[in-house]
Tab-separated table of C-alpha atoms in Angstrom:
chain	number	residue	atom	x	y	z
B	1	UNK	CA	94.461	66.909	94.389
B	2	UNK	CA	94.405	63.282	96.062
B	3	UNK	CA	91.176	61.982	97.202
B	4	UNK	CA	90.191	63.547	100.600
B	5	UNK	CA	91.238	59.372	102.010
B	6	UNK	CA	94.727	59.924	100.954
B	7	UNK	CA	94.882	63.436	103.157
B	8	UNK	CA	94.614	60.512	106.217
B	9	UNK	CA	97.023	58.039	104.553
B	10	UNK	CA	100.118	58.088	106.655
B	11	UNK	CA	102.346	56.613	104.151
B	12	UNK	CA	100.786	58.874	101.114
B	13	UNK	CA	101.498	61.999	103.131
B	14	UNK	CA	104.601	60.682	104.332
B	15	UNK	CA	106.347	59.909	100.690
B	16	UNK	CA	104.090	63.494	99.581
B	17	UNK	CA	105.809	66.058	102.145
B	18	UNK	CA	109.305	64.057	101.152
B	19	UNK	CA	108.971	64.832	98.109
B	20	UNK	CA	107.192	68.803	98.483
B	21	UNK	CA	107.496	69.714	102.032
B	22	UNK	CA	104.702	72.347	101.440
B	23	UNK	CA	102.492	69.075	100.298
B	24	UNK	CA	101.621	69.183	104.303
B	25	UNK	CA	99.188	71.835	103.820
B	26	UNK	CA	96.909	69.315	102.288
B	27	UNK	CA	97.705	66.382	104.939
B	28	UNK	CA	94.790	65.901	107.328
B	29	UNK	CA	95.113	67.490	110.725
B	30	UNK	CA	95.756	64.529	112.672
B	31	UNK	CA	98.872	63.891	110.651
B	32	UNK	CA	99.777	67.483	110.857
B	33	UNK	CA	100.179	66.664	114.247
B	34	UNK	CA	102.414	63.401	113.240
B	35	UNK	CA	105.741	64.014	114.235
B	36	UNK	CA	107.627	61.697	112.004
B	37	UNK	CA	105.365	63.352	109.157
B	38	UNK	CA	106.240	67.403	109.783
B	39	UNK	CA	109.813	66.396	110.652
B	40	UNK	CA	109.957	65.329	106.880
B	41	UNK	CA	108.211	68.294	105.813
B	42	UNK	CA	110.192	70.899	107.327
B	43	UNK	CA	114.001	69.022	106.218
B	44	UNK	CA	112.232	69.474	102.511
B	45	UNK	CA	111.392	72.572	102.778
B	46	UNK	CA	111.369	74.735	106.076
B	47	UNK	CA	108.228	76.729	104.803
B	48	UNK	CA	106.357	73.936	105.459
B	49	UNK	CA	106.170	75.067	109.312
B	50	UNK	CA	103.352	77.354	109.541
B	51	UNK	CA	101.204	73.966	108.561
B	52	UNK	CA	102.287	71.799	111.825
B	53	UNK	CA	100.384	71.792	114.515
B	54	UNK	CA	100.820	74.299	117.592
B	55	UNK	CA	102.713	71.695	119.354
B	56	UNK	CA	104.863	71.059	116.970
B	57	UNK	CA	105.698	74.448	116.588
B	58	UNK	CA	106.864	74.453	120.727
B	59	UNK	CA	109.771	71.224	119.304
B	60	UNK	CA	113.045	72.406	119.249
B	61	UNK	CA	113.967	69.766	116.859
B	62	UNK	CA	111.418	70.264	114.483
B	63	UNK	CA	112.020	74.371	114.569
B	64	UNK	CA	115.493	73.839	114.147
B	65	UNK	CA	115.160	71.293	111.228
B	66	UNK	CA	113.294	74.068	109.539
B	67	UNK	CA	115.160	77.323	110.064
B	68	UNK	CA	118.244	75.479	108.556
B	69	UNK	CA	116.189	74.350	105.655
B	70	UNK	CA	114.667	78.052	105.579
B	71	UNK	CA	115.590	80.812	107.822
B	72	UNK	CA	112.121	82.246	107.205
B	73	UNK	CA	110.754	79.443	109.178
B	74	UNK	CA	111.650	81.299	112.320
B	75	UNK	CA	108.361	83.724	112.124
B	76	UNK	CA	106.114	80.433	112.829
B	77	UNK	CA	108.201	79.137	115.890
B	78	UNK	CA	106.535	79.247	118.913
B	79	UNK	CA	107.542	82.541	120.976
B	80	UNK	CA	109.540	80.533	123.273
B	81	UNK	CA	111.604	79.381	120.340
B	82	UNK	CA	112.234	82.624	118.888
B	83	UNK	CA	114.458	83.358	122.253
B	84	UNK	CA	116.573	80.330	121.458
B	85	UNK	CA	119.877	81.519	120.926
B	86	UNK	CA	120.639	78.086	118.735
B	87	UNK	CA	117.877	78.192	116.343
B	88	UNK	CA	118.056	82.281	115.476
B	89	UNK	CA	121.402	81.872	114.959
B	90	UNK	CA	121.146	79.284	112.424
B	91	UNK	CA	117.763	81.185	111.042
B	92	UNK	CA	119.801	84.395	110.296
B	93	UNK	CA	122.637	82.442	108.835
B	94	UNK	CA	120.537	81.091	106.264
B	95	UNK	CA	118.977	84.240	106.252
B	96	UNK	CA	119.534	87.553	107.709
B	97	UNK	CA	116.650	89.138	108.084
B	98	UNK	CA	114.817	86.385	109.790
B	99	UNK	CA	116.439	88.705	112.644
B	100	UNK	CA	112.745	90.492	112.522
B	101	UNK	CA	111.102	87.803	113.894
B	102	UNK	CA	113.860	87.014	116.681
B	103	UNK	CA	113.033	87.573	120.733
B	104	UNK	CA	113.863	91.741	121.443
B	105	UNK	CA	116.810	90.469	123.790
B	106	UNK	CA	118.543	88.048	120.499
B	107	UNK	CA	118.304	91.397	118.737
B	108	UNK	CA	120.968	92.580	120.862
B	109	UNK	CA	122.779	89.625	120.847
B	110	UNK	CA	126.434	90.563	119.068
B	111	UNK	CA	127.126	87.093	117.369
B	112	UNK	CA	123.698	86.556	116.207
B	113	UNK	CA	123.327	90.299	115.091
B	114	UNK	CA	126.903	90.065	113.578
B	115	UNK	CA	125.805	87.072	111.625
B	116	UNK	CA	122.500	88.330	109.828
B	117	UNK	CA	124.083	91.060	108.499
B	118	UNK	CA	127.154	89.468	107.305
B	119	UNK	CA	124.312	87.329	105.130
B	120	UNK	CA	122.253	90.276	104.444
B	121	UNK	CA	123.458	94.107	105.225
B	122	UNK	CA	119.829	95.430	105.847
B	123	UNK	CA	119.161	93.231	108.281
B	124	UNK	CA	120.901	95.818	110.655
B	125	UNK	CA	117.514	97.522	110.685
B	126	UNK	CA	116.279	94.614	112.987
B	127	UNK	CA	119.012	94.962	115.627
B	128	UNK	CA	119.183	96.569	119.123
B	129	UNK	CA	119.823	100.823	119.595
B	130	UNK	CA	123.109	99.262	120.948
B	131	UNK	CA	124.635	97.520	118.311
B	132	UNK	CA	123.400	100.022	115.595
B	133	UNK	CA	126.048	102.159	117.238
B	134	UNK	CA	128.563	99.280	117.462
B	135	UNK	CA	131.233	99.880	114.747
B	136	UNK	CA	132.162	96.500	114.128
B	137	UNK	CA	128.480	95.189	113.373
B	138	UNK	CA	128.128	98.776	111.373
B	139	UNK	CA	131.021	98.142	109.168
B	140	UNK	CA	130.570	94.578	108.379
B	141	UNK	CA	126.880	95.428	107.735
B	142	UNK	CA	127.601	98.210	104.779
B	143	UNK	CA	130.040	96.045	103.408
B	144	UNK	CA	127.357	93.622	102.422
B	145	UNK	CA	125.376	96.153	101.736
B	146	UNK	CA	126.042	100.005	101.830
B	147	UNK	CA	122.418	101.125	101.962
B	148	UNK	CA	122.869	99.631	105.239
B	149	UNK	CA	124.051	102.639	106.296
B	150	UNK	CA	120.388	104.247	107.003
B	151	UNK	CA	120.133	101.987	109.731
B	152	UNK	CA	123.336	102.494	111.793
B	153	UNK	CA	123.518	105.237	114.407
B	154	UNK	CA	123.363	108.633	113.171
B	155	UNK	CA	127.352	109.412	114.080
B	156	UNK	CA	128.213	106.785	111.046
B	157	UNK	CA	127.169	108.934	108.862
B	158	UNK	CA	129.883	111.197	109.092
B	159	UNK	CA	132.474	108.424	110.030
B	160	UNK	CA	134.634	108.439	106.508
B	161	UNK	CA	135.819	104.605	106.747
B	162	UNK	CA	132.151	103.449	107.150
B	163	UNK	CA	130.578	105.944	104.691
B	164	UNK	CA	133.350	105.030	102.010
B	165	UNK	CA	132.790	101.463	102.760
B	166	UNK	CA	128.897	102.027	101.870
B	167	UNK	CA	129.853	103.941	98.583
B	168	UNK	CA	132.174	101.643	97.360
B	169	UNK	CA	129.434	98.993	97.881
B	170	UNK	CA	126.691	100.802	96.650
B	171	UNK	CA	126.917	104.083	95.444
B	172	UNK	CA	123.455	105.365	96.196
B	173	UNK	CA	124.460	104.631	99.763
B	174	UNK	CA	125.475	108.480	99.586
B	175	UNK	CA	122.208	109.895	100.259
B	176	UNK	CA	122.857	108.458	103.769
B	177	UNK	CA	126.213	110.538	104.327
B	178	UNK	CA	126.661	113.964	106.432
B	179	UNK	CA	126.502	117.227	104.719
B	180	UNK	CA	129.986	117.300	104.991
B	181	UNK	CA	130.917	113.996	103.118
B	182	UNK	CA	128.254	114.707	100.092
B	183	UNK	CA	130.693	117.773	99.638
B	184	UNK	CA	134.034	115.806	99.685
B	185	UNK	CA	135.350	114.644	96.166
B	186	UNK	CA	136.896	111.572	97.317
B	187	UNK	CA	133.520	110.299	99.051
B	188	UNK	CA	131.087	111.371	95.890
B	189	UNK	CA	134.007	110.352	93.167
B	190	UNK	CA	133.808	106.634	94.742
B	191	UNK	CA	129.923	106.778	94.730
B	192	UNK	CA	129.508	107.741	91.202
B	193	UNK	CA	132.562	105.050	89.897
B	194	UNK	CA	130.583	102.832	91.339
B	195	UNK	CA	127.046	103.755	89.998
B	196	UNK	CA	126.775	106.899	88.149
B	197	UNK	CA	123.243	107.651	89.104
B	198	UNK	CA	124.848	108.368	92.668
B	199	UNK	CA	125.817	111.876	91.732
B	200	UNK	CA	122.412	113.288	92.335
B	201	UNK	CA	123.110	113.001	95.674
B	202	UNK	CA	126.339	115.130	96.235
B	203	UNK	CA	126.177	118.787	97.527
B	204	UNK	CA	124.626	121.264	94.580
B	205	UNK	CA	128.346	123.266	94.860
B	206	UNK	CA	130.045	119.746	93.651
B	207	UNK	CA	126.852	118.983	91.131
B	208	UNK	CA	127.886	122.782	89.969
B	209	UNK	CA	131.689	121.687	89.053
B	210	UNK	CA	132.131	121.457	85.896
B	211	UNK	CA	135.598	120.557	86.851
B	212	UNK	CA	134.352	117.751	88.796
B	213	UNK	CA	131.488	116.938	86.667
């Protein structure tokens, strides 16, 4: 590590968080409060956030710089930030589950919602009650990712376009389904082609098939 002088040195921390935004963890605390200097940081690497100073955590521009760089970033914005519809947005499109650390009324938020989970399936987990029972954010959600599907609202689970959706994504998605659908040969047949393994979780009458087995 650099002498404890070069912590101070503007233009060694400058040309160090260029190079390793996370270098701003060792920068002096007057410098973490440089906005030039955390600007830098964050467009190298967007982890670099939690290491700015609390008013830099409250600038839009900074925030925003980072989320892009690293959706992560979002969970050290300042509270106000996390209600930005702008910078969750572009947090959950770089990745989805940075929904977690969005404001409760972004979670409900169709577009933003709509976009995590095209990036990430599970990130449905994070949305509203309301659009865990919307279809469209449902379906796009366990086509990313069918285990997904332990998320949505309880009625998808017997839905047979969503549920097939899920199986044919991931085939273990089938310990989500109904009753009903672990019994129907078209549901567990997908389920297994796609992993094998998923046959554990049909009905024991279809397990008992030697036809189907």
């Amino acid at each position: 590590h650099a002498a404890v002088k070069f912590r101070r040195d503007r233009e060694v921390v400058l040309a160090a968080v260029q190079q390793d935004g996370d270098a701003l963890l060792y920068a002096a605390d007057e410098l973490k409060q440089d906005r030039e200097i955390v600007l830098a940081a964050v467009k190298q690497n967007g982890s670099a956030l939690p290491y700015a100073s609390d008013e830099l955590k409250r600038d839009r521009e900074i925030v925003l710089a980072a989320v892009k760089q690293n959706g992560s970033a979002l969970k050290f914005a300042a509270e106000e930030l996390q209600g930005d519809r702008e910078i969750t947005l572009a947090a959950v499109k770089q990745n989805g589950r940075t929904l977690e650390y969005a404001a409760a009324k972004l979670k409900g938020n169709k577009e933003i919602v709509l976009a995590a989970v095209q990036y990430d399936g599970l990130a449905l987990r994070y949305a509203s009650v309301q659009l865990k029972r919307d279809r469209e954010i449902v379906w796009a959600a366990v086509k990313q990712k069918g285990g997904a599907l332990q998320h949505a609202a309880v009625k998808f689970r017997r839905d047979r376009e969503v549920v097939l959706a899920a199986v044919q994504q991931d085939g273990d998605a089938l310990f989500y389904a109904s009753s009903e659908l672990k019994h129907d040969k078209e549901f567990v047949l997908a389920a297994v082609q796609q992993n094998a393994s998923a046959l554990k979780y049909a009905s024991e009458k279809l397990r008992r098939d030697t036809k189907f087995v």
